[in-house]
Short mmCIF file of C-alpha atoms in Angstrom, two decimals:
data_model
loop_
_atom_site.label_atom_id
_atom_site.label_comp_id
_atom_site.label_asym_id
_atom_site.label_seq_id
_atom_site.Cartn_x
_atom_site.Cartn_y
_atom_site.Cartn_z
CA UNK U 1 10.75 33.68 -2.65
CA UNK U 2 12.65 32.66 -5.43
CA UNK U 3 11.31 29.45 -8.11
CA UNK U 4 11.02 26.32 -6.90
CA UNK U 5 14.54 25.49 -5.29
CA UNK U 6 13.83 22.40 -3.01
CA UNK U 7 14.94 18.97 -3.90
CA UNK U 8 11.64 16.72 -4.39
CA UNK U 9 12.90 14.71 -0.95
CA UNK U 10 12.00 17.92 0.77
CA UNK U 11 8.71 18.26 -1.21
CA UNK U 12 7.80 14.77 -0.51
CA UNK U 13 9.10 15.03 3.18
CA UNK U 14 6.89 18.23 3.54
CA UNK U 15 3.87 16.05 1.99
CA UNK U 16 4.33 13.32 3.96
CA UNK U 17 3.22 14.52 7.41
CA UNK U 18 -1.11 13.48 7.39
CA UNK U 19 -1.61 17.65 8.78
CA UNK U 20 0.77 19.25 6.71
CA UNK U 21 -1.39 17.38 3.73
CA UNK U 22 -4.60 18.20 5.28
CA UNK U 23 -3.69 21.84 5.03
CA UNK U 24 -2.31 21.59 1.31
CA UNK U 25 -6.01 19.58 0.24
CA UNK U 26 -7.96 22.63 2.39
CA UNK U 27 -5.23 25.13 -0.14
CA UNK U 28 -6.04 23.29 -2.99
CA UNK U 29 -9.56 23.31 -2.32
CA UNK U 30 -9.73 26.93 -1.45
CA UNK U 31 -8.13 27.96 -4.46
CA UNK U 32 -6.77 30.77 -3.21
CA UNK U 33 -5.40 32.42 0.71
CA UNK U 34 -6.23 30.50 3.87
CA UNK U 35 -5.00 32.93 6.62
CA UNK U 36 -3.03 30.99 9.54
CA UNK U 37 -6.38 30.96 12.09
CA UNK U 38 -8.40 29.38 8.61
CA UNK U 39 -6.88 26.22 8.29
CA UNK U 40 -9.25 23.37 9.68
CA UNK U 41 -6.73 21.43 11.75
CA UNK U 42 -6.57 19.78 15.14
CA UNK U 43 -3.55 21.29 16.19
CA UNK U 44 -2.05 23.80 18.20
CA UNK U 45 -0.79 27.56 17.20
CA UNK U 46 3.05 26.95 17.98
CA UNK U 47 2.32 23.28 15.76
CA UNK U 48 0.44 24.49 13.00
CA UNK U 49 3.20 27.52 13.00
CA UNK U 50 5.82 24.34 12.51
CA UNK U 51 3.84 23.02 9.78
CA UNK U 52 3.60 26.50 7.75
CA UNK U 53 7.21 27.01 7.90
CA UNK U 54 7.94 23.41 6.99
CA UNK U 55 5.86 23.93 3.81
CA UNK U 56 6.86 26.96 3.26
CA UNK U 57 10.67 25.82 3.44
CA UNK U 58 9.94 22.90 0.79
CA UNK U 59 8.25 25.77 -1.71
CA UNK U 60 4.82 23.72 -1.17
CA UNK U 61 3.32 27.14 -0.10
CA UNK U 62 4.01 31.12 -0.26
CA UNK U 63 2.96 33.70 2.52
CA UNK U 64 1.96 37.28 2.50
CA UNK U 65 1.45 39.19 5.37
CA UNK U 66 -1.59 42.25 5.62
CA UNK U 67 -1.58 43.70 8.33
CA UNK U 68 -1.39 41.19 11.35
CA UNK U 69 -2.48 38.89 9.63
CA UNK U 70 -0.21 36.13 7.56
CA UNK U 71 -1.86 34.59 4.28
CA UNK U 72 -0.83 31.14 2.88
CA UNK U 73 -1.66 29.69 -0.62
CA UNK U 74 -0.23 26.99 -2.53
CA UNK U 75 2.22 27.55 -5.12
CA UNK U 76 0.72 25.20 -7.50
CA UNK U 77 2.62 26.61 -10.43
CA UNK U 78 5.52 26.13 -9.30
CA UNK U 79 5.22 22.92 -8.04
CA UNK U 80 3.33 21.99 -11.39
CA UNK U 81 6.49 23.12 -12.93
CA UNK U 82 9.30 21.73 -10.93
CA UNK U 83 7.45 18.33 -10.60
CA UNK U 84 4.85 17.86 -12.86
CA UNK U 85 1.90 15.93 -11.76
CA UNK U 86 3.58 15.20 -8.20
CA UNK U 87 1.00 17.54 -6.77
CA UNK U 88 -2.82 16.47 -9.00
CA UNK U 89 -1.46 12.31 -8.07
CA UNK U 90 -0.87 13.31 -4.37
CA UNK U 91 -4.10 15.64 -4.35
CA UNK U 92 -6.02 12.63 -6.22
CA UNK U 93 -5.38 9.74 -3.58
CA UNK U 94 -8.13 9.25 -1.15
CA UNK U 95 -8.27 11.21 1.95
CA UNK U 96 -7.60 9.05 5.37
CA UNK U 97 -9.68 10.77 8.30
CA UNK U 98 -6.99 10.74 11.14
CA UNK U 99 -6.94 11.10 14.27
CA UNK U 100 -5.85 14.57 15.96
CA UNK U 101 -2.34 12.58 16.94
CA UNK U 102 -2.11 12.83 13.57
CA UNK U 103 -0.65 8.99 12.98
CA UNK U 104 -1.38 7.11 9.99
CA UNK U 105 -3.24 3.94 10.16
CA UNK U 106 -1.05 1.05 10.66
CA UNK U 107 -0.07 -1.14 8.04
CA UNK U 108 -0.15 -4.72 6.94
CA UNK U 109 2.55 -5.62 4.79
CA UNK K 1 1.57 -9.15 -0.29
CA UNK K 2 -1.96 -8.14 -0.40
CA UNK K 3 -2.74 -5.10 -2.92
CA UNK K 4 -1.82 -1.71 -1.86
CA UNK K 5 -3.09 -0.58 1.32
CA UNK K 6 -0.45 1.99 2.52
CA UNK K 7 -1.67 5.62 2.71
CA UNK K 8 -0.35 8.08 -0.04
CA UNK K 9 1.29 9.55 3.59
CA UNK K 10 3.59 6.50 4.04
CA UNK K 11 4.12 6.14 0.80
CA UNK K 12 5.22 9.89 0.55
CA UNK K 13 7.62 9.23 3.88
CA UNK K 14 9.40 5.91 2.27
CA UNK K 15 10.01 8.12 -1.07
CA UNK K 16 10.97 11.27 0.63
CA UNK K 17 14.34 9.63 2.18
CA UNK K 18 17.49 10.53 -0.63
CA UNK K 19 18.90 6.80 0.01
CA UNK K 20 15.67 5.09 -0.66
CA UNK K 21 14.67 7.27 -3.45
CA UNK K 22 18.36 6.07 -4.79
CA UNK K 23 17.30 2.95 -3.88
CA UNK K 24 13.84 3.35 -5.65
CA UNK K 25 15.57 4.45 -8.53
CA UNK K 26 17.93 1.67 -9.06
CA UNK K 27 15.23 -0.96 -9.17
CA UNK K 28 13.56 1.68 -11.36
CA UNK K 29 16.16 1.46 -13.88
CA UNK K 30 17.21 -1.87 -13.94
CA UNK K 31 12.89 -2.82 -14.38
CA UNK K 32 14.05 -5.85 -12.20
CA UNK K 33 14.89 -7.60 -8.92
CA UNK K 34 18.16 -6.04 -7.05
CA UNK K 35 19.59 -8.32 -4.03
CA UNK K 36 20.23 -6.57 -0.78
CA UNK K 37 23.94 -6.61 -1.78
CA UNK K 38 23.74 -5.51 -4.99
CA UNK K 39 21.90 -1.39 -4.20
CA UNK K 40 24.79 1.25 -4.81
CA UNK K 41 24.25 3.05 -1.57
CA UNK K 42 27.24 4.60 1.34
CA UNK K 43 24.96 2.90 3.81
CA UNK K 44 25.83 0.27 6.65
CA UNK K 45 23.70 -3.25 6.09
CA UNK K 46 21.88 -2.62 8.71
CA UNK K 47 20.29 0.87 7.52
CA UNK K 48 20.09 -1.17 4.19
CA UNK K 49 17.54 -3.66 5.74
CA UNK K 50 16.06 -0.55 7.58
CA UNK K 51 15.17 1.26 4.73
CA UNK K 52 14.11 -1.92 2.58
CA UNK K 53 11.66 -2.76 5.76
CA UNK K 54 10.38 0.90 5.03
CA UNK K 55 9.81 0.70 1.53
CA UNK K 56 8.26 -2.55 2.09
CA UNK K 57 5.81 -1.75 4.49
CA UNK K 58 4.83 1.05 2.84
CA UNK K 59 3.84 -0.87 -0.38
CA UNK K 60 6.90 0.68 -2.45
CA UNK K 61 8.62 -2.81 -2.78
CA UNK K 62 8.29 -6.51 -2.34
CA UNK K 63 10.98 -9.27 -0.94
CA UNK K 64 11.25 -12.70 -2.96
CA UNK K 65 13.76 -14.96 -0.53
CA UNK K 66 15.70 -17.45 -2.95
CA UNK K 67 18.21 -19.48 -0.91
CA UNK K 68 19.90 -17.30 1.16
CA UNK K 69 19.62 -14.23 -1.04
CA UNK K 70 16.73 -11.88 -0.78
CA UNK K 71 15.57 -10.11 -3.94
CA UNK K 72 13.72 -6.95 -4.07
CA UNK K 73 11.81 -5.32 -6.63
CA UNK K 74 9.49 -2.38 -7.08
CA UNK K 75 5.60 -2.61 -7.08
CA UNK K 76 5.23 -0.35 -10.21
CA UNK K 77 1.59 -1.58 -11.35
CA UNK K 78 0.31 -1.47 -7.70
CA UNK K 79 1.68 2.07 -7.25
CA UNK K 80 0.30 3.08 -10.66
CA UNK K 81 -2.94 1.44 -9.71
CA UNK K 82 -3.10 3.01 -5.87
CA UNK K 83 -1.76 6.34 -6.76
CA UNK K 84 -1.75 7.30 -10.78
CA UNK K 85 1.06 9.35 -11.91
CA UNK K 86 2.48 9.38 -8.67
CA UNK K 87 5.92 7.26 -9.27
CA UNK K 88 6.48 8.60 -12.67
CA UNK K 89 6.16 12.09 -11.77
CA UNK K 90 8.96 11.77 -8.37
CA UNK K 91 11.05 9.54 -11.24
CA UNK K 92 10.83 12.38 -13.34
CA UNK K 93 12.32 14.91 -10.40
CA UNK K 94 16.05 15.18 -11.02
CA UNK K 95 18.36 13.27 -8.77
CA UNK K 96 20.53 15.52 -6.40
CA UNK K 97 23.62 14.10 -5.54
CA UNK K 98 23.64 13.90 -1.83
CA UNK K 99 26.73 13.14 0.19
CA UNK K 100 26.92 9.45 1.79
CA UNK K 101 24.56 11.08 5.50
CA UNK K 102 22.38 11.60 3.04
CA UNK K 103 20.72 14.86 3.60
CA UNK K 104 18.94 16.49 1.41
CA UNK K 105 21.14 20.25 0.22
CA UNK K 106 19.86 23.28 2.47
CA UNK K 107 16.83 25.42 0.81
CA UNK K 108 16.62 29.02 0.80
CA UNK K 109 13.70 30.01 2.05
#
């Protein structure tokens, strides 16, 4: 893929959705390749398949397939490039367990 | 308004619409209150109040009600406070011009 080419609605739209940022804390954790059976998310295949593509549309991650097997990591550079400090201030709020439905808790306002 | 108590994931969703970033960005700029009347968005009033009820419930904005005219303005030291770095670095993104639908441009992927 080419350098970061996604408006920051897209990265923020990507970032938004509570397993989609699940996955990008368990990348940024990792440091490194979290093949597409690795991630630690209540989901199913064809969903979490929807999620990888979304992120991977915003620039949020990179693949690389091995075999039959797909790799994901974060491309952290890039991001840290396009939009510096978007991705440590996301990565630094506090972590909201969900539920599997994936909904954020409701809110008072 | 209580203090902040929106997830960084609803915060993420208000921000990652192109009219209410625009939106975000006007009361960014002018460090002040904008009435409902007075945002320089293509939208309809009734998508206005839709995506000011947005922002607000996600913790983005507050409402002050003066006569008939509702003002808005941004929550900048709750934001910094809740998520650090978070508003200056999606300020920081450039601004794409997006036509008035407001989607975001297509990304190669």
């Amino acid at each position: 893929m080419d350098a970061m080419s996604a408006p920051i609605e897209a990265v923020l739209q990507a970032l938004a959705d509570p397993v989609r940022l699940k996955m990008v804390r368990q990348l940024a954790e990792r440091d490194g390749e979290i093949s597409c059976s690795g991630f630690d998310v209540a989901v199913t295949k064809s969903t979490l398949t929807h999620h990888l593509r979304t992120l991977r549309e915003a620039g949020v991650i990179q693949g690389r397939q091995q075999g039959t097997t797909r790799f994901n990591s974060l491309r952290r550079n890039d991001l840290d490039l396009a939009f510096p400090g978007l991705l440590d201030a996301i990565l630094a709020a506090p972590a909201v367990d969900h539920q599997p439905s994936g909904q954020p808790h409701a809110i008072s306002g």
